[in-house]
């Protein structure tokens, strides 16, 4: 049920940011540089100033241009702040007069990366996506790798190029080899793609040499963002054997600016899909680790795909438990991409590669058609969980593609 | 020729740290916490105190427990400090009386990671290693992947578990699947291995969307360390298709504590090996980018392998230019592992996998024999460039293996 706020725009049943959500971001305005804030309706509550005014119950954790210090405090602190903010912003709140001057219109703010990304890992946890891509890259018989039903397959991505939504992205350049060609060539990517993913953000760390259970992993997760793992398919096809994707994924990864907390998503928790084969004990869960979140992809304003986070075969908690299983230390600020989320039909897939089946079936964008991305195209991911009379929304994760840079 | 120092131990023709070397590290003592220092003979010059005393020509760059701030200053600053330290420590130096009280015996110091590792990337740049491993994992016919002679193949590693030499390493646990078994199992690694590598440290950054030339890449490199990319071969074989090594490499990577600068290695520069096929223009160099550095591996005190850094088919500058080629932003503190360096014979290989040909031919360690690593074993990498009457040495990169942790 909608929790009503004295900020009227937060009571819109179609809005992304009701009081039930309270997602965390980092914003700047003409008056002051990047600092912590929380979204409520079409406003941002300036948490740096709220903390200084003694309203948040925290001390020196919300002044930095990143949520890392606060995240490192752990679940009790997360719960306390959420409770406090809910009180301050609820209809009839006693402290409205103190809070009101600390609100900033979202339309006048610029958003920044909400966290300092420690490391970025990208998983491959949607079965339909793995099957589709496997079919195209390796043939139908070898589509799903033999380990896929046992391991949440993942690889380390590049953290230095994780950028916030609205950052323009240059078309990458790189090596490709044409079919039957003897030598590769070097030039701008010709098969530039998106990947619709959810990113889980690790709040509390684990120690080197100490695996964690799925239940512990779940407690370590602070929240979620939309994530676009931009992909250069032609570079990827030529480079990825035997050590995995590298430059095909290294040029940019966009995330939405607002971290939707695990607490806000809790009412929408659902179990992972049925297992085809039993999981090894270290990956089993006794809690629902997936979420019912509707997701969509827009290309130049046209919706080209709709899917749901429930399609993930492995939850973020399972991914994280696997990530730490060898003894790998996990850090505050680690970002875990879910892998592209795809459904059963082309218009439920999370990549253009799948929607167009490798470029064979162009998309109709109201007169124009597209297979892969052209310079100037704008790609937008959206997502929300639907409650009874309210939504918990992620906002948008968007990016426009610029022409390739000059290269040596 | 040996540059003579007034520190007598620095004039030892067999020592790793003559005045010609001046490698940079981070050390602590009973008196004070981690801070910057430079190795000279068997002493460390406390650069934090030397800077405060106005001896280094730098301002506030050498106080932190990491070289990142100084590295970010770029090649002119690097050259200036090296020149200054050479003057201060040379035989007959005027300022000996001011410098002498700032020396600390190496034997009384503890070493720490010399840099804050931004991100860790591991390459695969030794042809003989790629051929050997490829033969074992994929058969002789598919040994060298088709892209290998065109691309310095690499993958992103895990930075959170890069540790300094002498840090004990827990045996990892993980998934493996026995030959012909239907289901995988989970437990301690049974084929624990090393990888003898050289790590290149990126000093100055590059910008997102802006590739760099090999000449620019060379200028960005601050220095080199020995690097042991500990590897769980049984985990790796089961997990690495299709997205590359992940938990098999994530549990630990050890580096030697002293950064041997590019300037110190300059006299030992050699060209990369002959190309079998021409490289694409963005990977070509007009400078010698490899170094003549003798390398060895010791297991429980027995030397089991000797090789040379010259075996690398791609230099660090070529790796770095490729890394930035897509538009990937490179950062101060990025660590680039060369990949295992192997020669033509088993006793010139950089991994136990190759030395024992997949565990078939045990090593003789003076009575005891080994294929892969047992709990309690100590593995040590060493390296030095041989000059005329002096050495530029890396010191040692060593680690002892502890039993596997408890796991869920």
mmCIF file of C-alpha atoms in Angstrom, chain B residues 69-333:
data_model
loop_
_atom_site.group_PDB
_atom_site.id
_atom_site.type_symbol
_atom_site.label_atom_id
_atom_site.label_comp_id
_atom_site.label_asym_id
_atom_site.label_seq_id
_atom_site.Cartn_x
_atom_site.Cartn_y
_atom_site.Cartn_z
ATOM 1 C CA UNK B 69 49.946 10.221 -5.713
ATOM 2 C CA UNK B 70 53.548 10.389 -6.838
ATOM 3 C CA UNK B 71 52.918 8.152 -9.856
ATOM 4 C CA UNK B 72 50.104 10.409 -11.016
ATOM 5 C CA UNK B 73 52.603 13.289 -11.304
ATOM 6 C CA UNK B 74 54.058 11.747 -14.449
ATOM 7 C CA UNK B 75 57.428 11.044 -16.071
ATOM 8 C CA UNK B 76 59.075 14.421 -15.409
ATOM 9 C CA UNK B 77 58.464 14.079 -11.681
ATOM 10 C CA UNK B 78 59.671 10.465 -11.796
ATOM 11 C CA UNK B 79 62.905 11.509 -13.493
ATOM 12 C CA UNK B 80 63.455 14.380 -11.081
ATOM 13 C CA UNK B 81 63.138 12.200 -7.975
ATOM 14 C CA UNK B 82 65.403 9.526 -9.409
ATOM 15 C CA UNK B 83 68.058 12.107 -10.226
ATOM 16 C CA UNK B 84 67.774 13.627 -6.758
ATOM 17 C CA UNK B 85 68.020 10.271 -4.959
ATOM 18 C CA UNK B 86 70.997 9.267 -7.073
ATOM 19 C CA UNK B 87 72.785 12.456 -5.987
ATOM 20 C CA UNK B 88 71.918 11.985 -2.318
ATOM 21 C CA UNK B 89 73.116 8.398 -2.190
ATOM 22 C CA UNK B 90 76.149 8.504 -4.520
ATOM 23 C CA UNK B 91 79.657 8.098 -3.201
ATOM 24 C CA UNK B 92 80.891 11.472 -2.006
ATOM 25 C CA UNK B 93 77.400 12.980 -1.712
ATOM 26 C CA UNK B 94 77.473 16.316 0.081
ATOM 27 C CA UNK B 95 74.258 15.636 1.970
ATOM 28 C CA UNK B 96 75.271 12.278 3.431
ATOM 29 C CA UNK B 97 75.075 13.605 6.985
ATOM 30 C CA UNK B 98 71.469 14.692 6.484
ATOM 31 C CA UNK B 99 70.476 11.452 4.761
ATOM 32 C CA UNK B 100 72.213 8.914 7.010
ATOM 33 C CA UNK B 101 69.808 9.289 9.988
ATOM 34 C CA UNK B 102 66.869 8.573 7.667
ATOM 35 C CA UNK B 103 68.085 5.079 6.779
ATOM 36 C CA UNK B 104 66.319 2.031 8.192
ATOM 37 C CA UNK B 105 67.697 -1.515 8.114
ATOM 38 C CA UNK B 106 65.640 -3.607 5.681
ATOM 39 C CA UNK B 107 65.793 -6.492 8.156
ATOM 40 C CA UNK B 108 63.828 -4.465 10.712
ATOM 41 C CA UNK B 109 61.105 -3.289 8.326
ATOM 42 C CA UNK B 110 57.862 -4.856 7.244
ATOM 43 C CA UNK B 111 56.837 -4.406 3.616
ATOM 44 C CA UNK B 112 53.330 -3.505 2.416
ATOM 45 C CA UNK B 113 51.627 -3.269 -0.976
ATOM 46 C CA UNK B 114 53.538 -0.479 -2.741
ATOM 47 C CA UNK B 115 50.444 0.841 -4.496
ATOM 48 C CA UNK B 116 46.739 1.004 -4.078
ATOM 49 C CA UNK B 117 45.806 -1.343 -6.908
ATOM 50 C CA UNK B 118 43.171 0.404 -9.032
ATOM 51 C CA UNK B 119 42.355 -2.582 -11.231
ATOM 52 C CA UNK B 120 44.226 -5.752 -12.064
ATOM 53 C CA UNK B 121 44.390 -7.151 -15.572
ATOM 54 C CA UNK B 122 46.105 -10.367 -16.500
ATOM 55 C CA UNK B 123 47.522 -10.949 -19.954
ATOM 56 C CA UNK B 124 48.599 -14.128 -21.721
ATOM 57 C CA UNK B 125 51.595 -12.831 -23.605
ATOM 58 C CA UNK B 126 54.083 -15.711 -23.594
ATOM 59 C CA UNK B 127 53.672 -17.795 -26.705
ATOM 60 C CA UNK B 128 55.186 -20.930 -25.249
ATOM 61 C CA UNK B 129 52.891 -20.742 -22.204
ATOM 62 C CA UNK B 130 49.798 -20.193 -24.346
ATOM 63 C CA UNK B 131 50.818 -23.133 -26.521
ATOM 64 C CA UNK B 132 51.480 -25.424 -23.558
ATOM 65 C CA UNK B 133 48.258 -24.605 -21.717
ATOM 66 C CA UNK B 134 46.246 -24.635 -24.923
ATOM 67 C CA UNK B 135 47.567 -28.106 -25.703
ATOM 68 C CA UNK B 136 46.557 -29.402 -22.290
ATOM 69 C CA UNK B 137 43.128 -27.708 -22.165
ATOM 70 C CA UNK B 138 42.058 -27.929 -25.813
ATOM 71 C CA UNK B 139 44.421 -30.326 -27.578
ATOM 72 C CA UNK B 140 47.491 -29.665 -29.748
ATOM 73 C CA UNK B 141 45.444 -28.714 -32.791
ATOM 74 C CA UNK B 142 43.647 -25.899 -31.002
ATOM 75 C CA UNK B 143 46.531 -24.932 -28.762
ATOM 76 C CA UNK B 144 47.207 -21.376 -29.920
ATOM 77 C CA UNK B 145 43.869 -19.576 -30.426
ATOM 78 C CA UNK B 146 43.444 -17.943 -33.869
ATOM 79 C CA UNK B 147 43.502 -14.456 -32.362
ATOM 80 C CA UNK B 148 46.670 -14.972 -30.310
ATOM 81 C CA UNK B 149 49.201 -13.723 -32.874
ATOM 82 C CA UNK B 150 47.108 -10.571 -33.443
ATOM 83 C CA UNK B 151 45.855 -9.565 -29.984
ATOM 84 C CA UNK B 152 47.630 -9.378 -26.647
ATOM 85 C CA UNK B 153 44.879 -11.513 -25.092
ATOM 86 C CA UNK B 154 43.978 -10.488 -21.564
ATOM 87 C CA UNK B 155 41.173 -10.601 -19.032
ATOM 88 C CA UNK B 156 40.228 -8.539 -16.028
ATOM 89 C CA UNK B 157 41.419 -10.026 -12.740
ATOM 90 C CA UNK B 158 40.416 -9.292 -9.176
ATOM 91 C CA UNK B 159 42.190 -6.368 -7.470
ATOM 92 C CA UNK B 160 40.832 -6.960 -3.942
ATOM 93 C CA UNK B 161 43.080 -9.976 -3.426
ATOM 94 C CA UNK B 162 46.362 -8.581 -4.714
ATOM 95 C CA UNK B 163 48.683 -8.984 -1.739
ATOM 96 C CA UNK B 164 52.313 -8.220 -1.031
ATOM 97 C CA UNK B 165 54.972 -10.910 -0.935
ATOM 98 C CA UNK B 166 55.097 -12.890 2.341
ATOM 99 C CA UNK B 167 51.311 -12.767 2.798
ATOM 100 C CA UNK B 168 50.056 -16.275 3.496
ATOM 101 C CA UNK B 169 47.489 -17.590 1.034
ATOM 102 C CA UNK B 170 44.619 -19.934 1.867
ATOM 103 C CA UNK B 171 44.026 -22.814 -0.470
ATOM 104 C CA UNK B 172 40.869 -21.913 -2.388
ATOM 105 C CA UNK B 173 37.690 -23.958 -2.491
ATOM 106 C CA UNK B 174 35.408 -24.273 -5.451
ATOM 107 C CA UNK B 175 33.549 -26.304 -8.010
ATOM 108 C CA UNK B 176 35.188 -28.996 -10.050
ATOM 109 C CA UNK B 177 33.823 -31.819 -12.138
ATOM 110 C CA UNK B 178 35.656 -35.114 -12.365
ATOM 111 C CA UNK B 179 36.129 -36.622 -15.814
ATOM 112 C CA UNK B 180 32.975 -38.486 -16.868
ATOM 113 C CA UNK B 181 31.107 -37.347 -13.726
ATOM 114 C CA UNK B 182 27.612 -36.052 -14.286
ATOM 115 C CA UNK B 183 27.563 -33.642 -11.344
ATOM 116 C CA UNK B 184 30.241 -31.292 -10.106
ATOM 117 C CA UNK B 185 31.393 -31.233 -6.497
ATOM 118 C CA UNK B 186 32.579 -28.482 -4.168
ATOM 119 C CA UNK B 187 35.728 -28.635 -2.073
ATOM 120 C CA UNK B 188 39.359 -27.606 -1.662
ATOM 121 C CA UNK B 189 41.382 -27.120 -4.839
ATOM 122 C CA UNK B 190 43.491 -30.185 -5.692
ATOM 123 C CA UNK B 191 45.612 -28.661 -8.431
ATOM 124 C CA UNK B 192 46.925 -25.471 -6.908
ATOM 125 C CA UNK B 193 49.508 -23.747 -9.072
ATOM 126 C CA UNK B 194 51.596 -20.622 -9.498
ATOM 127 C CA UNK B 195 52.098 -18.375 -12.490
ATOM 128 C CA UNK B 196 55.441 -16.622 -12.842
ATOM 129 C CA UNK B 197 54.695 -13.196 -14.263
ATOM 130 C CA UNK B 198 55.953 -9.635 -14.383
ATOM 131 C CA UNK B 199 53.455 -6.969 -13.356
ATOM 132 C CA UNK B 200 53.573 -3.565 -15.061
ATOM 133 C CA UNK B 201 52.251 -0.639 -13.017
ATOM 134 C CA UNK B 202 50.409 2.172 -14.783
ATOM 135 C CA UNK B 203 51.573 5.541 -13.479
ATOM 136 C CA UNK B 204 49.642 8.093 -15.506
ATOM 137 C CA UNK B 205 46.029 7.636 -16.573
ATOM 138 C CA UNK B 206 44.277 7.746 -19.927
ATOM 139 C CA UNK B 207 40.811 9.122 -20.572
ATOM 140 C CA UNK B 208 37.663 7.203 -21.369
ATOM 141 C CA UNK B 209 37.022 7.166 -25.112
ATOM 142 C CA UNK B 210 40.633 8.037 -25.964
ATOM 143 C CA UNK B 211 42.918 5.240 -27.187
ATOM 144 C CA UNK B 212 46.677 5.676 -26.742
ATOM 145 C CA UNK B 213 49.607 4.792 -28.996
ATOM 146 C CA UNK B 214 52.226 2.266 -27.936
ATOM 147 C CA UNK B 215 54.672 5.175 -27.462
ATOM 148 C CA UNK B 216 52.200 6.938 -25.153
ATOM 149 C CA UNK B 217 51.559 3.657 -23.343
ATOM 150 C CA UNK B 218 55.275 3.197 -22.744
ATOM 151 C CA UNK B 219 55.451 6.659 -21.133
ATOM 152 C CA UNK B 220 52.516 5.799 -18.863
ATOM 153 C CA UNK B 221 54.338 2.832 -17.282
ATOM 154 C CA UNK B 222 55.932 3.630 -13.931
ATOM 155 C CA UNK B 223 57.635 0.340 -13.220
ATOM 156 C CA UNK B 224 57.519 -3.405 -12.771
ATOM 157 C CA UNK B 225 57.141 -6.011 -10.026
ATOM 158 C CA UNK B 226 57.288 -9.795 -9.875
ATOM 159 C CA UNK B 227 53.794 -11.228 -9.852
ATOM 160 C CA UNK B 228 52.513 -14.661 -8.871
ATOM 161 C CA UNK B 229 49.057 -15.250 -10.280
ATOM 162 C CA UNK B 230 48.091 -18.178 -8.031
ATOM 163 C CA UNK B 231 45.806 -20.477 -10.006
ATOM 164 C CA UNK B 232 43.406 -23.296 -9.136
ATOM 165 C CA UNK B 233 43.731 -25.461 -12.239
ATOM 166 C CA UNK B 234 40.865 -27.828 -11.427
ATOM 167 C CA UNK B 235 38.451 -24.949 -10.776
ATOM 168 C CA UNK B 236 39.711 -23.197 -13.911
ATOM 169 C CA UNK B 237 39.139 -26.150 -16.224
ATOM 170 C CA UNK B 238 35.493 -26.423 -15.158
ATOM 171 C CA UNK B 239 34.563 -22.750 -14.976
ATOM 172 C CA UNK B 240 36.481 -20.940 -17.711
ATOM 173 C CA UNK B 241 34.225 -21.571 -20.714
ATOM 174 C CA UNK B 242 32.795 -19.345 -22.109
ATOM 175 C CA UNK B 243 33.641 -16.182 -20.146
ATOM 176 C CA UNK B 244 37.170 -16.855 -18.908
ATOM 177 C CA UNK B 245 38.897 -17.532 -15.575
ATOM 178 C CA UNK B 246 37.041 -16.237 -12.524
ATOM 179 C CA UNK B 247 37.183 -17.910 -9.089
ATOM 180 C CA UNK B 248 40.177 -20.005 -10.178
ATOM 181 C CA UNK B 249 42.239 -16.810 -10.097
ATOM 182 C CA UNK B 250 40.307 -14.592 -7.683
ATOM 183 C CA UNK B 251 41.568 -15.869 -4.331
ATOM 184 C CA UNK B 252 45.078 -14.329 -4.402
ATOM 185 C CA UNK B 253 47.729 -12.633 -6.525
ATOM 186 C CA UNK B 254 51.080 -11.899 -4.865
ATOM 187 C CA UNK B 255 53.470 -9.151 -5.940
ATOM 188 C CA UNK B 256 57.017 -8.313 -4.867
ATOM 189 C CA UNK B 257 57.242 -5.267 -2.601
ATOM 190 C CA UNK B 258 59.690 -3.166 -4.623
ATOM 191 C CA UNK B 259 58.678 -1.384 -7.826
ATOM 192 C CA UNK B 260 61.640 -1.503 -10.183
ATOM 193 C CA UNK B 261 61.199 1.623 -12.274
ATOM 194 C CA UNK B 262 61.173 1.732 -16.038
ATOM 195 C CA UNK B 263 64.194 4.038 -15.803
ATOM 196 C CA UNK B 264 66.184 1.423 -13.876
ATOM 197 C CA UNK B 265 65.399 -1.232 -16.472
ATOM 198 C CA UNK B 266 66.115 1.000 -19.482
ATOM 199 C CA UNK B 267 69.696 -0.319 -19.967
ATOM 200 C CA UNK B 268 68.247 -3.826 -20.333
ATOM 201 C CA UNK B 269 65.608 -3.040 -22.961
ATOM 202 C CA UNK B 270 65.396 -5.511 -25.836
ATOM 203 C CA UNK B 271 63.024 -5.778 -28.787
ATOM 204 C CA UNK B 272 60.046 -8.118 -28.713
ATOM 205 C CA UNK B 273 60.501 -11.452 -30.535
ATOM 206 C CA UNK B 274 60.178 -11.658 -34.325
ATOM 207 C CA UNK B 275 56.555 -11.449 -35.494
ATOM 208 C CA UNK B 276 55.207 -14.460 -37.270
ATOM 209 C CA UNK B 277 52.512 -12.305 -38.830
ATOM 210 C CA UNK B 278 52.620 -8.492 -38.943
ATOM 211 C CA UNK B 279 50.875 -6.661 -36.132
ATOM 212 C CA UNK B 280 48.105 -4.179 -36.798
ATOM 213 C CA UNK B 281 49.493 -0.613 -36.756
ATOM 214 C CA UNK B 282 48.090 0.273 -33.309
ATOM 215 C CA UNK B 283 50.260 -2.441 -31.736
ATOM 216 C CA UNK B 284 53.531 -1.683 -33.519
ATOM 217 C CA UNK B 285 56.423 -0.113 -31.644
ATOM 218 C CA UNK B 286 59.560 1.701 -32.731
ATOM 219 C CA UNK B 287 61.297 1.152 -29.395
ATOM 220 C CA UNK B 288 62.458 -1.982 -27.611
ATOM 221 C CA UNK B 289 59.686 -2.704 -25.112
ATOM 222 C CA UNK B 290 60.872 -5.961 -23.548
ATOM 223 C CA UNK B 291 63.600 -6.394 -20.938
ATOM 224 C CA UNK B 292 66.358 -8.912 -20.439
ATOM 225 C CA UNK B 293 65.405 -10.036 -16.926
ATOM 226 C CA UNK B 294 66.394 -13.461 -15.605
ATOM 227 C CA UNK B 295 63.562 -15.084 -13.679
ATOM 228 C CA UNK B 296 63.385 -18.135 -11.473
ATOM 229 C CA UNK B 297 60.920 -20.146 -9.411
ATOM 230 C CA UNK B 298 61.794 -21.815 -6.119
ATOM 231 C CA UNK B 299 59.618 -24.396 -4.393
ATOM 232 C CA UNK B 300 60.504 -25.002 -0.748
ATOM 233 C CA UNK B 301 63.950 -23.592 -1.444
ATOM 234 C CA UNK B 302 64.684 -25.674 -4.565
ATOM 235 C CA UNK B 303 64.988 -23.859 -7.867
ATOM 236 C CA UNK B 304 62.574 -25.604 -10.216
ATOM 237 C CA UNK B 305 62.574 -23.252 -13.208
ATOM 238 C CA UNK B 306 64.584 -20.506 -14.879
ATOM 239 C CA UNK B 307 63.373 -18.311 -17.694
ATOM 240 C CA UNK B 308 63.607 -14.734 -18.995
ATOM 241 C CA UNK B 309 61.186 -11.841 -19.472
ATOM 242 C CA UNK B 310 62.347 -11.637 -23.114
ATOM 243 C CA UNK B 311 60.068 -14.588 -23.844
ATOM 244 C CA UNK B 312 57.046 -12.254 -23.886
ATOM 245 C CA UNK B 313 55.629 -11.907 -27.377
ATOM 246 C CA UNK B 314 53.885 -8.661 -26.398
ATOM 247 C CA UNK B 315 55.526 -5.980 -24.241
ATOM 248 C CA UNK B 316 53.690 -4.163 -21.447
ATOM 249 C CA UNK B 317 53.411 -1.098 -23.720
ATOM 250 C CA UNK B 318 51.656 -3.214 -26.336
ATOM 251 C CA UNK B 319 49.369 -4.712 -23.701
ATOM 252 C CA UNK B 320 48.521 -1.274 -22.358
ATOM 253 C CA UNK B 321 47.869 0.204 -25.817
ATOM 254 C CA UNK B 322 45.536 -2.694 -26.525
ATOM 255 C CA UNK B 323 43.860 -2.272 -23.127
ATOM 256 C CA UNK B 324 43.008 1.364 -23.919
ATOM 257 C CA UNK B 325 42.218 0.677 -27.574
ATOM 258 C CA UNK B 326 38.452 0.387 -27.202
ATOM 259 C CA UNK B 327 38.305 3.606 -25.223
ATOM 260 C CA UNK B 328 38.813 1.926 -21.848
ATOM 261 C CA UNK B 329 40.063 4.488 -19.319
ATOM 262 C CA UNK B 330 43.319 3.425 -17.652
ATOM 263 C CA UNK B 331 44.066 4.566 -14.131
ATOM 264 C CA UNK B 332 46.998 5.359 -11.905
ATOM 265 C CA UNK B 333 47.636 2.129 -10.001
#
